[in-house]
Coordinates of C-alpha atoms and ligand atoms in Angstrom, one line a residue:
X1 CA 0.0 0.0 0.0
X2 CA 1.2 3.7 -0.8
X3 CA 1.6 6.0 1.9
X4 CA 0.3 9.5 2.1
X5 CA 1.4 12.6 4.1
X6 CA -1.9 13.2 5.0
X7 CA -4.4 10.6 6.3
X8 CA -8.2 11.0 7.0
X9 CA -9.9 8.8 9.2
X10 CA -13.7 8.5 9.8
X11 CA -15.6 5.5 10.4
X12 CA -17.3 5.8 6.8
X13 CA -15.5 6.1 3.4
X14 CA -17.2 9.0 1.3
X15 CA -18.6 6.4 -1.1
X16 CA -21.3 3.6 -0.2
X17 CA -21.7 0.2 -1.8
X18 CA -25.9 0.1 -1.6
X19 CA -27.3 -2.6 -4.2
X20 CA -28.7 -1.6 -7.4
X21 CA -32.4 -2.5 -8.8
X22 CA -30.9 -5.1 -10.6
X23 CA -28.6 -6.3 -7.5
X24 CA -24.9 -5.4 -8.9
X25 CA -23.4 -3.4 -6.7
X26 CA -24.0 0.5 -7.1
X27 CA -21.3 3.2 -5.7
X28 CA -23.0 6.5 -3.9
X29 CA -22.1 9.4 -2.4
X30 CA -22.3 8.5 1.5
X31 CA -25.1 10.1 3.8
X32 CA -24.5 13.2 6.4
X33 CA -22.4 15.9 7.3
X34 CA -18.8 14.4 7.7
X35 CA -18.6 12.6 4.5
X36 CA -20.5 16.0 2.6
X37 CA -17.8 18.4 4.3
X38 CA -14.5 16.3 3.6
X39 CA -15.5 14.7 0.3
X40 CA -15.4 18.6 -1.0
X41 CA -12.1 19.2 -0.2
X42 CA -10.1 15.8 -0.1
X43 CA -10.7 15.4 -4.0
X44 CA -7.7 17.9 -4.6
X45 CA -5.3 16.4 -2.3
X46 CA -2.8 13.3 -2.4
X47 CA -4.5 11.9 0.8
X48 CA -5.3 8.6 1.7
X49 CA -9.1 8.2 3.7
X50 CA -9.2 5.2 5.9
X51 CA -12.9 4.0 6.7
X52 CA -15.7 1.6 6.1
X53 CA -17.7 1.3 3.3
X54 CA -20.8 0.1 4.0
X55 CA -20.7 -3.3 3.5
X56 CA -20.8 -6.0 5.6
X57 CA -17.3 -7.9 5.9
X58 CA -16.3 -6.9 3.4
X59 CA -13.2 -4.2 1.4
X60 CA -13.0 -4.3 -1.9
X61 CA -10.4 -2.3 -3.7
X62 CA -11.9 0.8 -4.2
X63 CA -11.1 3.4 -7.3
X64 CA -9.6 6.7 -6.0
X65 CA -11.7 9.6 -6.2
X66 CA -9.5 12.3 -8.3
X67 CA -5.9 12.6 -6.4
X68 CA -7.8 10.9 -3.1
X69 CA -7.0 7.1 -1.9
X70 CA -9.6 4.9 -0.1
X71 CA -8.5 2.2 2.4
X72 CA -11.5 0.5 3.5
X73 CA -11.8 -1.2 6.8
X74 CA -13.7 -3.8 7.0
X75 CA -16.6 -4.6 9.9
X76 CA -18.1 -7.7 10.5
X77 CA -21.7 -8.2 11.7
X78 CA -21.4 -8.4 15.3
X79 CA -18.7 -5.6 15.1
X80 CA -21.6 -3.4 13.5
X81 CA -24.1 -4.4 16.2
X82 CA -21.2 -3.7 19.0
X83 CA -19.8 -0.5 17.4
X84 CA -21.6 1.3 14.9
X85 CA -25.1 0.5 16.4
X86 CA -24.6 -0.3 19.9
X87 CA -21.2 1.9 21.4
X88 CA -21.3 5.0 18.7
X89 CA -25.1 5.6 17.7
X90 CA -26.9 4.3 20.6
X91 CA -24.8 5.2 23.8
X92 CA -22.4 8.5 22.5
X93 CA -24.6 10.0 20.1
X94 CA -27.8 10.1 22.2
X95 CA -25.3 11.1 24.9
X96 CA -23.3 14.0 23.4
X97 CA -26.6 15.2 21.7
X98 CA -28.4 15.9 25.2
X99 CA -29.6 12.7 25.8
X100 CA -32.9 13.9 23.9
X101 CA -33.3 10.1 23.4
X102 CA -31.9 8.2 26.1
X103 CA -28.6 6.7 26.4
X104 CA -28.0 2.8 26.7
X105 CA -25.3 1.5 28.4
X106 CA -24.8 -1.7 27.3
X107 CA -21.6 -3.5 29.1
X108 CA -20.9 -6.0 26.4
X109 CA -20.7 -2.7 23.1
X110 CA -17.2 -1.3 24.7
X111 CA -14.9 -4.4 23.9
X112 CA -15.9 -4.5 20.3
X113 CA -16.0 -0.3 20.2
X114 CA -12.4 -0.5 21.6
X115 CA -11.1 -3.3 19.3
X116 CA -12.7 -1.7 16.0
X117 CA -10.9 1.1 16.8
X118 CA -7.6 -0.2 17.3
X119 CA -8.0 -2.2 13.3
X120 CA -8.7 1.9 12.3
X121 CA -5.8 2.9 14.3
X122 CA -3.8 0.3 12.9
X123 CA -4.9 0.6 9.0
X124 CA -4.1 4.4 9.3
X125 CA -0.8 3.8 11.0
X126 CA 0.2 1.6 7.6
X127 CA -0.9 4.0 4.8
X128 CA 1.0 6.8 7.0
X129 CA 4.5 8.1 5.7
X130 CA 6.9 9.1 8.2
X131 CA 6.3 12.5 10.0
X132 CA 3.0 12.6 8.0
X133 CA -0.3 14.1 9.8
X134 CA -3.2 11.6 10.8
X135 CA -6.8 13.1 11.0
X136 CA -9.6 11.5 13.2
X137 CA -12.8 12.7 12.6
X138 CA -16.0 12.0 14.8
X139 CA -17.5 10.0 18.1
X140 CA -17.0 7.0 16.3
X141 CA -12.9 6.6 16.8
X142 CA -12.6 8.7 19.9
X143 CA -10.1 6.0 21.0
X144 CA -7.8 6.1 17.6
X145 CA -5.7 9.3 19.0
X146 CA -4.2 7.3 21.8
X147 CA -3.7 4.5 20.0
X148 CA -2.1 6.1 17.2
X149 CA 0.1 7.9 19.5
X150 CA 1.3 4.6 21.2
X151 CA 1.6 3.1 17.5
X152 CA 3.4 5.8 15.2
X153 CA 5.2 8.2 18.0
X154 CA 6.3 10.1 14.9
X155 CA 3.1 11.5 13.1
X156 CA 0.7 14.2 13.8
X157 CA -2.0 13.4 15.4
X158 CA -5.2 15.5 14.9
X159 CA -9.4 14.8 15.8
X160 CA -12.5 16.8 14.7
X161 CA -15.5 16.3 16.7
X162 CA -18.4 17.1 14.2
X163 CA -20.8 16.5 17.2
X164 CA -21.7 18.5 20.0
X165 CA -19.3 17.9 22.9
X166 CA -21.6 17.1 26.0
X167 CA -21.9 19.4 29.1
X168 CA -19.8 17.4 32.2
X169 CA -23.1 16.6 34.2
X170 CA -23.9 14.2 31.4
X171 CA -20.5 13.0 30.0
X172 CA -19.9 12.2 33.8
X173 CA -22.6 9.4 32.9
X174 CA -20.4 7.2 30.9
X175 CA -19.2 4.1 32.1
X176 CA -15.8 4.4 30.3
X177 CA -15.8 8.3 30.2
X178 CA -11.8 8.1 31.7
X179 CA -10.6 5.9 28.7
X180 CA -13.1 8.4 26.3
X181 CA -11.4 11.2 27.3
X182 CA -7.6 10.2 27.5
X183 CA -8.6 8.6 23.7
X184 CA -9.5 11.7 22.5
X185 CA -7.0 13.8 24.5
X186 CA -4.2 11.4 22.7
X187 CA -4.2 14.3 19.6
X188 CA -2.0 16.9 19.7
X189 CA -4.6 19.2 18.8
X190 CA -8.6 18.7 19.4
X191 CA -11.1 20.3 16.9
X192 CA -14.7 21.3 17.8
X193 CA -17.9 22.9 16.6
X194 CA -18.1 25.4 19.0
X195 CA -16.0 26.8 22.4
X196 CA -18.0 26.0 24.5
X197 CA -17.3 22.1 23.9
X198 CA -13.6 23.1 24.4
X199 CA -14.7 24.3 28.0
X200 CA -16.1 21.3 28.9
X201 CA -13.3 19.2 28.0
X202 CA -10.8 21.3 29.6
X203 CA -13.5 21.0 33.0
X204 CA -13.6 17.4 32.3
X205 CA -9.2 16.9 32.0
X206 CA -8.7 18.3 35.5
X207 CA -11.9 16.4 37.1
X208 CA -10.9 12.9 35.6
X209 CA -7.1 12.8 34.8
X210 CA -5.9 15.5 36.9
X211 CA -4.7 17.4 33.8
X212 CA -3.9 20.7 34.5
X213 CA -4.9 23.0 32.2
X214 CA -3.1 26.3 30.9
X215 CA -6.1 27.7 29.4
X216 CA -9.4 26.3 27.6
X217 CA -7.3 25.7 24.6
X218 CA -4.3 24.3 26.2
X219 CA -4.4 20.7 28.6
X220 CA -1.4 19.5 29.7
X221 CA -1.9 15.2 29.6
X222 CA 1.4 13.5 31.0
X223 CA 3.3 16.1 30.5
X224 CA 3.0 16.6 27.0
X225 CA 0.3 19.9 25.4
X226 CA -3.1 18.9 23.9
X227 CA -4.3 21.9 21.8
X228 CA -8.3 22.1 21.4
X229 CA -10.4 24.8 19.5
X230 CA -13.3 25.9 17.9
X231 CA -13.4 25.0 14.2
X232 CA -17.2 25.5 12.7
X233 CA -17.6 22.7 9.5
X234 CA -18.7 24.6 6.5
X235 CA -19.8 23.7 2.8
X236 CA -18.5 24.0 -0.6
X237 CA -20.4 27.2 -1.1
X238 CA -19.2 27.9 -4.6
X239 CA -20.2 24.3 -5.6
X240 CA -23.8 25.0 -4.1
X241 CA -24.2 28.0 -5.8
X242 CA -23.1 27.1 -8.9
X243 CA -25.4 24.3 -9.0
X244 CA -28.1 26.4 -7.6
X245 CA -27.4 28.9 -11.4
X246 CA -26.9 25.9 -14.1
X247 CA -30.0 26.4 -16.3
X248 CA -31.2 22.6 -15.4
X249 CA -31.5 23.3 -12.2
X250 CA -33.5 26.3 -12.3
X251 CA -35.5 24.6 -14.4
X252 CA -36.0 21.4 -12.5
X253 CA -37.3 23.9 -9.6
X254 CA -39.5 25.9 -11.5
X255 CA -41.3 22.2 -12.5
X256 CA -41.5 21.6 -8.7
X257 CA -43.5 24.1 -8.0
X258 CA -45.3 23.3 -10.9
X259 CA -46.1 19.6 -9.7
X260 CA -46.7 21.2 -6.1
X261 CA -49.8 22.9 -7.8
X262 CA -48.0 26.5 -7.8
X263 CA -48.7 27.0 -4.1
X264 CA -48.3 30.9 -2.8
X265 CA -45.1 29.5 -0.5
X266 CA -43.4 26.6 -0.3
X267 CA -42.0 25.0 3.4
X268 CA -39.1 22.5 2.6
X269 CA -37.2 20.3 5.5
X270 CA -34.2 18.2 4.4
X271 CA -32.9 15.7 7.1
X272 CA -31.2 12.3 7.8
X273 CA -34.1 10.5 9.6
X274 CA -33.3 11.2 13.6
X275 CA -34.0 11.8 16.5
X276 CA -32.1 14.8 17.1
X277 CA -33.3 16.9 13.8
X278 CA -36.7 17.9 15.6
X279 CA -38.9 16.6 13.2
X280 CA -42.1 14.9 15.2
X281 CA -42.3 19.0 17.3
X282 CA -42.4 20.2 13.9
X283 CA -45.0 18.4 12.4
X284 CA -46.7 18.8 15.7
X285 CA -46.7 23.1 15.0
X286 CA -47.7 22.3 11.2
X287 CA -50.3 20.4 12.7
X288 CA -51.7 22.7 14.8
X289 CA -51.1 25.6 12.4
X290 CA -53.7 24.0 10.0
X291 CA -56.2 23.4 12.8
X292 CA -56.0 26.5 13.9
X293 CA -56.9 27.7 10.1
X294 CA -53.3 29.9 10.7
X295 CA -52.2 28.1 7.0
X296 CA -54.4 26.7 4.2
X297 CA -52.9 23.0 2.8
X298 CA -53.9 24.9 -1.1
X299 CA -52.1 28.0 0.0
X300 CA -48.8 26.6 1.9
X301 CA -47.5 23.4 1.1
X302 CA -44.8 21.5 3.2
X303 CA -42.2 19.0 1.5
X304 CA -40.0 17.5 4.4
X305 CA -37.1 14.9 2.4
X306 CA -36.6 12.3 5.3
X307 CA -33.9 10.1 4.1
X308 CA -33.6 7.0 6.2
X309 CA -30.5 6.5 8.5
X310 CA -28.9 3.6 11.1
X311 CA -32.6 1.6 10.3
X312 CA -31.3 -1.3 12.2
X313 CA -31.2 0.7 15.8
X314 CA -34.7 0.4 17.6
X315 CA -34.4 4.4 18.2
X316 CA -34.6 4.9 14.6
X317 CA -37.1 2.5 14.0
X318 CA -39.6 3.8 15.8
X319 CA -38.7 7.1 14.8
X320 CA -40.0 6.4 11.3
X321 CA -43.3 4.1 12.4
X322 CA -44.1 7.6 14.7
X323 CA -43.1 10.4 11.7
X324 CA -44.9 8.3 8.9
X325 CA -48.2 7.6 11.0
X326 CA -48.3 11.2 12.0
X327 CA -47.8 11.7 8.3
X328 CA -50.7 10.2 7.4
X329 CA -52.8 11.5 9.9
X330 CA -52.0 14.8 9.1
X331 CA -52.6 14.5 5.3
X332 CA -55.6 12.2 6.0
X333 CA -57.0 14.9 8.1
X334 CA -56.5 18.0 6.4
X335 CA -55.2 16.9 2.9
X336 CA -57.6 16.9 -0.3
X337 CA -57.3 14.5 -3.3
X338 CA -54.2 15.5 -5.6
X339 CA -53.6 18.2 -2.5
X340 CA -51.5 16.6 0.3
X341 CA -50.7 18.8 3.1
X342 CA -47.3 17.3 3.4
X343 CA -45.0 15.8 0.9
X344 CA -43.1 13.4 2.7
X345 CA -40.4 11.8 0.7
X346 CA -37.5 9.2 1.7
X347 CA -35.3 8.8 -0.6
X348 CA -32.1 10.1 -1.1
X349 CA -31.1 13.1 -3.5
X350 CA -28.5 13.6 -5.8
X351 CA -26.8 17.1 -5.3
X352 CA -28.4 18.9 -8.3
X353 CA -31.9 18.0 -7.3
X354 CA -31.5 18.9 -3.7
X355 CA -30.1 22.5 -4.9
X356 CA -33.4 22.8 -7.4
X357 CA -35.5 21.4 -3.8
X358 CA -33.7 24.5 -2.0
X359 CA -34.7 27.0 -5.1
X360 CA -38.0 26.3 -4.3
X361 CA -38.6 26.4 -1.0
X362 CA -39.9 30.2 0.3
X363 CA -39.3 29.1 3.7
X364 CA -36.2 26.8 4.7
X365 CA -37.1 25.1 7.9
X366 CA -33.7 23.4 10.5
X367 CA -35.4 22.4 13.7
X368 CA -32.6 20.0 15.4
X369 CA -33.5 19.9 19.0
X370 CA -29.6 19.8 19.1
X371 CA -27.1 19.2 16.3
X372 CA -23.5 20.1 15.9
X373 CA -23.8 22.1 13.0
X374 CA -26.0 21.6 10.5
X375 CA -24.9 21.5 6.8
X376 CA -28.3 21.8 5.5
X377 CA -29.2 25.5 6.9
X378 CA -25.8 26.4 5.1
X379 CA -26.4 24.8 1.6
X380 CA -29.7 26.7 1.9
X381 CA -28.3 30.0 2.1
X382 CA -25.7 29.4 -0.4
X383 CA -28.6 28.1 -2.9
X384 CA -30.5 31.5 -2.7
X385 CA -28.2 33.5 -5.4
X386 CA -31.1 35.8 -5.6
X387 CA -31.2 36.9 -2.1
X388 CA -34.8 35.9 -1.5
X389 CA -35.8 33.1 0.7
X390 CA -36.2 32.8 4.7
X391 CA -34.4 30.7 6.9
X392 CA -36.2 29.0 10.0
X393 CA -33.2 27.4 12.0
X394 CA -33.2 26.7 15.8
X395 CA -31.0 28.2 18.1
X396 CA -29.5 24.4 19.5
X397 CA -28.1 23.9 15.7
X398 CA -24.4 24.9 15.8
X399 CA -25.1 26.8 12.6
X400 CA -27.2 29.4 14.6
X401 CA -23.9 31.5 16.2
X402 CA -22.9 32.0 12.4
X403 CA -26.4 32.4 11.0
X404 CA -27.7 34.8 13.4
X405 CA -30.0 36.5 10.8
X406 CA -32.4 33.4 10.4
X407 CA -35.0 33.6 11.9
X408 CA -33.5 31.8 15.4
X409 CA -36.0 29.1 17.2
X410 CA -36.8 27.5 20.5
X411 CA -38.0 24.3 18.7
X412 CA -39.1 22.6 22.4
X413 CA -41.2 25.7 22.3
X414 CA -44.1 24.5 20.1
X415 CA -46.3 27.8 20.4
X416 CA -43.4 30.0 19.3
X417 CA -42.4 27.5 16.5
X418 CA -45.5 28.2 14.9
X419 CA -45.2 31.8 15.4
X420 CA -41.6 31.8 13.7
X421 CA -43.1 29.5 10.9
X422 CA -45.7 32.4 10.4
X423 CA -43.1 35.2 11.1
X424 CA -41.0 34.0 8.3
X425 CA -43.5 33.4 6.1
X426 CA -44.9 36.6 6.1
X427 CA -42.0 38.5 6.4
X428 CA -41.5 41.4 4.1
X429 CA -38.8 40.8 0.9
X430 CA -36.5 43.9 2.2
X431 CA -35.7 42.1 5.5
X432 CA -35.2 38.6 3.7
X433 CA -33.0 40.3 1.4
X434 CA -31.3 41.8 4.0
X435 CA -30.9 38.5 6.2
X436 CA -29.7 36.2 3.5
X437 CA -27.1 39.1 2.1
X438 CA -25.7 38.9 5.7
X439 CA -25.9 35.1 5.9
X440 CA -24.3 34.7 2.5
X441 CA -21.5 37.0 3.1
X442 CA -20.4 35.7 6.3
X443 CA -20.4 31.9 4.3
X444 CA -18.4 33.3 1.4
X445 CA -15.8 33.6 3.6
X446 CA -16.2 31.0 5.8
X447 CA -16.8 27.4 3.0
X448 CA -15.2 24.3 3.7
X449 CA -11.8 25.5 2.6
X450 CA -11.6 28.3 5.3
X451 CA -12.6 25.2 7.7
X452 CA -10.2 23.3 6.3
X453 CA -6.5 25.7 6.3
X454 CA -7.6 26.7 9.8
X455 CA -7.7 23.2 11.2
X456 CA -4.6 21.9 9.4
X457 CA -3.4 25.1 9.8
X458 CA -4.1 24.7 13.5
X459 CA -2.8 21.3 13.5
X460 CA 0.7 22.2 11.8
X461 CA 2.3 25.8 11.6
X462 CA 4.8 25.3 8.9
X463 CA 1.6 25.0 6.6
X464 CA 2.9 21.7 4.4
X465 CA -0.7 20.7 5.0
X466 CA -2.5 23.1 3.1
X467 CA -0.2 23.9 0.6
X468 CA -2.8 21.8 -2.4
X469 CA -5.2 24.3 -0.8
X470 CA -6.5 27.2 -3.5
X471 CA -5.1 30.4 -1.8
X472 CA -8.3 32.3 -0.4
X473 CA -10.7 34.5 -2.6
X474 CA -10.9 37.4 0.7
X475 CA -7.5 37.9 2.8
X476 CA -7.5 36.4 6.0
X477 CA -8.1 39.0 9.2
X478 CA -7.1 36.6 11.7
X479 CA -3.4 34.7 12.5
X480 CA -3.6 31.0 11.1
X481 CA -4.1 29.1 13.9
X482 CA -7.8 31.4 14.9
X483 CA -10.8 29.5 14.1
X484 CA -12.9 31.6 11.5
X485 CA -14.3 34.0 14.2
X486 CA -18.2 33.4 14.7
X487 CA -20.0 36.4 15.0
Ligands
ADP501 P1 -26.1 15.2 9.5 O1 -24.7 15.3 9.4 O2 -26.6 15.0 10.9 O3 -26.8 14.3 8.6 P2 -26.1 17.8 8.2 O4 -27.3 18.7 7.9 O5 -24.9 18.5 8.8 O6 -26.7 16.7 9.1 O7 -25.6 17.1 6.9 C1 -26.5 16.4 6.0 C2 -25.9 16.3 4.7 O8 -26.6 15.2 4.0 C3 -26.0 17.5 3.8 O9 -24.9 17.7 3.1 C4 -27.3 17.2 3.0 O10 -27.2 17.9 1.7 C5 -27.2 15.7 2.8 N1 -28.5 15.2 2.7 C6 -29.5 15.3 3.5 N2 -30.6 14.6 3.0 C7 -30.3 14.1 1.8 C8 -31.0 13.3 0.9 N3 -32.2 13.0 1.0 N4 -30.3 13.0 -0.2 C9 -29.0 13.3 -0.3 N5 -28.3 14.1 0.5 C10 -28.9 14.4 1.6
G6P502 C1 -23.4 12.7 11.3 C2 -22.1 12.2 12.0 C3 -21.3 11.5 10.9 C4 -22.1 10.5 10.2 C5 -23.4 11.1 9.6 C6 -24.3 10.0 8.9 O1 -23.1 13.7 10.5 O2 -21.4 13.3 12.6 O3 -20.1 11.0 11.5 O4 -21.4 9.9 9.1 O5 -24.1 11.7 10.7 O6 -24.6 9.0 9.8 P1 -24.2 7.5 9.4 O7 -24.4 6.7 10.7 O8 -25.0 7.1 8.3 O9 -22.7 7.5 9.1

C-alpha cells in the first residue's frame, strides 16, 4: 500500500456500496455531514481516507476519487451491532446530543467499540509516511488518537469532533468516560464545533485525569500539550451556488413548484431521519397551524425529504413508524385529493436535485433539538443567489452562532415554532434580502476550505498541510491558527 502525508480517518469512506435495482453493486455518495464536508475538499489532495464502506465484511479495492485514496476497513456483523449501532449511535450520540433520546449502556458494546478502533488505528498507521499528519474525525474513533500515539510516535495526530461535545453533568454518565477522554486527548490538537465544547473538555481533563490545564485551549496530559479549539464545519459554497445557477437546475425547480400545484409559498425540511433533527415538534406546529386555520394546505405546502438512517437501531425504527403515521394522519386529516398537506419523501437526492428542492422552498425550515452544525441551513443560504428566501433554524443547531440572521427558534417551544413559521412566512422581501445578504456573506468567507486551512493550519504551523489548498478569494483578518471567528 502507498503511503500519504496526510491521512483522513472517519468511520465511513465517502462512497457507499448500496445494491442496485438489478442487485450489482452500485457506488454512492455517503449520507451526512462528515462525508458531505471532507468529500469537498479531499478530491484535490494526495490523501489517503481510511474508513468503512458500508458493506458487511467486506473491502473491496476501491477506485480513487480524483488525487484521493480509499482504504476501506472492513466490519463484521457483530462488530456493527457492538460499534456502529450499539457503542457510537446508541450510547455516545444520544449522549453527546443531550440525551434527547436516552442513552444505553450496554456493558458488552465497549470491547468491540475499543477493538474496532484499534483495526482503524492500525490501517491508518500503515498508509502513513513518516512525520505525516493523521486526522480522526467524529464520536466513532474517539479511541484512535491514543492508540495512534502509542503506534506511530512520529506523526501528527489531529481529531475533529463534528458532534456537539456534551456538558460534564452528562459526560460524567459514561461508564468508560476516563478511557473516552484520555482517547481523544491522545491528539496533539482537538477540533470542535463550537467553544463552549472546548470548555467542557478542559472541566472534564482536570476532574478525571488530573490534567492541569493552561487555558481552555491548552491541557497539559502526561506532560505533553493537547491543543483544542473551535473549528465551525462549513460547505462548498461555490459548488452549491453554482449548481443552484446551471440552467437545469433552475428549471428542474420551477417544475417543482409546478407539480406542487404553484402554491403561494413553499416550506421544505431536508434531514437524515433522527431523532435529534426535531422533526415529530415540527409536524406537531404544522399540525396545529392548520387546525388553527393559521395556514391553508392549497395556500402553503410542506415537503419534508426524510432520508432514512442507522434503520437497524430500535431508536430509529420507531422514529419512522411515529413520523410516517403522524404523516398520514396529518394528510388524512386535512389533505384533499391531488392536494397533500405534506410531501413526505425518503429517498435520497443527488446534489443537483437537492439545490433545485432549495430554489424552491420560500421558507427553509432546520429544527434540530440539538445538532452540531448543521450543513443543511448552510447549503440553503448558499442556494438563494437571488437573495430571496427565509431561513427558519433553531437556536441548538451549531449553525445558529454563524447564521444569526435566520430567523432563530426555540424548537421545544411549540407555540413559538408556529409563530416563527408564520413570522417567516410573512415577512417582508427587504428584510429577507437583507438576512440572507448577511448570511451569505459571512459563508463566502467561511466554506469548507476556510474550515479546512484553519484546522490543518491549527494542526501544523509550517503550513505543508494546506499547501494543495486554492489560496483564499478574501485575505485572511485573523493569525492562522484562529478559528474563522463566529460572529
Ligand atoms: P447530519 O450530518 O446530521 O446528517 P447535516 O445537515 O450536517 O446533518 O448534513 C447532512 C448532509 O446530507 C447535507 O450535506 C445534505 O445535503 C445531505 N442530505 C440530506 N438529506 C439528503 C438526501 N435525501 N439525499 C442526499 N443528501 C442528503
Ligand atoms: C453525522 C455524523 C457523521 C455520520 C453522519 C451520517 O453527520 O457526525 O459521522 O457519518 O451523521 O450517519 P451514518 O451513521 O449514516 O454514518
Amino acid at each position: 500500500m502507498r503511503q500519504s502525508s496526510l491521512v483522513v480517518v472517519a468511520n465511513r469512506l465517502p462512497l457507499d456500496d448500496s445494491a442496485a435495482p438489478d442487485g450489482a453493486c452500485e457506488w454512492r455518495r455517503s449520507p451526512g455531514g462528515l462525508a458531505s464536508a471532507l468529500h469537498a475538499i479531499l478530491q484535490q489532495t494526495p490523501a489517503t481516507w481510511v474508513g468503512w464502506n458500508g458493506g458487511i465484511d467486506s473491502a473491496p479495492t476501491l477506485p480513487d476519487i480524483g488525487t484521493l485514496r480509499l482504504r476501506p476497513v472492513a466490519l463484521s456483523e457483530v462488530e456493527l451491532r457492538g460499534y456502529y449501532e450499539g457503542f457510537a449511535n446508541s450510547t455516545l450520540w444520544p449522549l453527546y446530543h443531550d440525551a434527547v433520546e436516552q442513552p444505553v449502556f450496554d456493558r458488552g458494546w465497549w470491547e468491540t467499540y475499543r477493538a474496532v478502533n484499534r483495526r482503524f488505528a492500525e490501517a491508518a498507521a500503515e498508509v502513513a509516511e513518516p512525520g505525516a499528519a493523521i486526522w480522526v474525525q467524529d464520536y466513532h474513533l474517539q479511541l484512535v488518537p491514543q492508540l495512534l500515539r502509542e503506534l506511530r510516535p512520529d506523526v501528527l495526530i489531529g481529531f475533529f469532533l463534528h458532534v456537539p461535545f456534551p456538558p460534564p453533568e452528562l459526560f460524567m454518565q459514561l461508564p468508560r468516560r476516563v478511557e473516552l477522554l484520555r482517547g481523544m486527548l491522545g491528539a496533539d490538537l482537538v477540533g470542535f464545533q463550537r467553544p463552549q465544547a472546548a470548555h467542557n473538555v478542559a472541566q472534564l481533563a482536570t476532574k478525571l485525569l488530573g490534567a492541569p490545564t493552561i487555558s481552555d485551549d491548552e491541557i497539559v496530559v502526561d506532560g505533553r500539550i493537547v491543543r483544542t479549539g473551535a473549528f465551525p464545519v462549513s460547505i462548498d459554497v461555490a459548488e452549491m451556488q453554482a449548481l443552484a445557477t446551471r440552467p437545469d437546475v433552475v428549471n428542474h425547480a420551477k417544475q417543482l413548484r409546478h407539480s406542487l400545484g404553484q402554491p403561494r409559498r413553499v416550506l421544505l425540511s431536508v434531514d437524515r431521519l433522527d431523532y435529534t433533527k426535531g422533526i415529530e415538534h415540527r409536524l406537531t406546529a404544522y399540525s396545529e397551524l392548520l387546525r388553527d386555520g393559521r395556514v391553508k394546505v392549497r395556500d402553503t405546502v410542506v415537503v419534508q425529504v426524510a432520508v432514512p438512517s442507522r434503520e437497524r437501531v430500535e431508536s430509529y425504527r420507531g422514529l419512522r413508524d411515529r413520523i410516517e403515521g403522524e404523516v398520514g394522519r396529518i394528510n388524512g386529516e386535512y389533505g384533499r385529493v391531488g392536494e397533500p398537506a405534506i410531501h413526505y419523501l425518503n429517498q435520497p437526492f443527488d446534489r443537483a436535485d437537492l439545490a433545485a428542492l432549495y430554489q424552491t422552498a420560500d421558507v427553509m425550515v432546520v429544527t434540530p433539538l440539538r445538532d452540531g452544525m448543521n450543513l443543511v441551513a448552510k447549503e440553503y443560504v448558499a442556494a438563494r443567489e437571488d437573495g430571496t428566501g427565509a431561513l427558519v433554524l433553531s437556536e441548538f443547531a451549531g449553525a445558529a452562532a454563524e447564521l444569526e440572521d435566520a430567523f432563530l427558534v426555540n424548537p421545544h417551544d411549540v407555540d413559538g415554532l408556529k409563530d416563527m413559521l408564520l413570522r417567516a412566512l410573512d415577512a417582508q422581501p427587504a428584510d429577507l434580502a437583507a438576512r440572507m445578504g448577511a448570511m451569505r456573506s459571512h459563508l463566502r468567507s467561511h466554506d469548507i476550505l476556510a474550515w479546512a486551512r484553519a484546522y490543518l493550519s491549527a494542526l501544523d504551523h509550517t503550513g505543508r498541510l494546506t499547501e494543495w489548498l486554492p489560496i483564499p478569494a478574501i485575505p485572511r483578518q485573523r493569525p492562522a491558527a484562529v478559528t474563522p471567528p463566529l460572529r
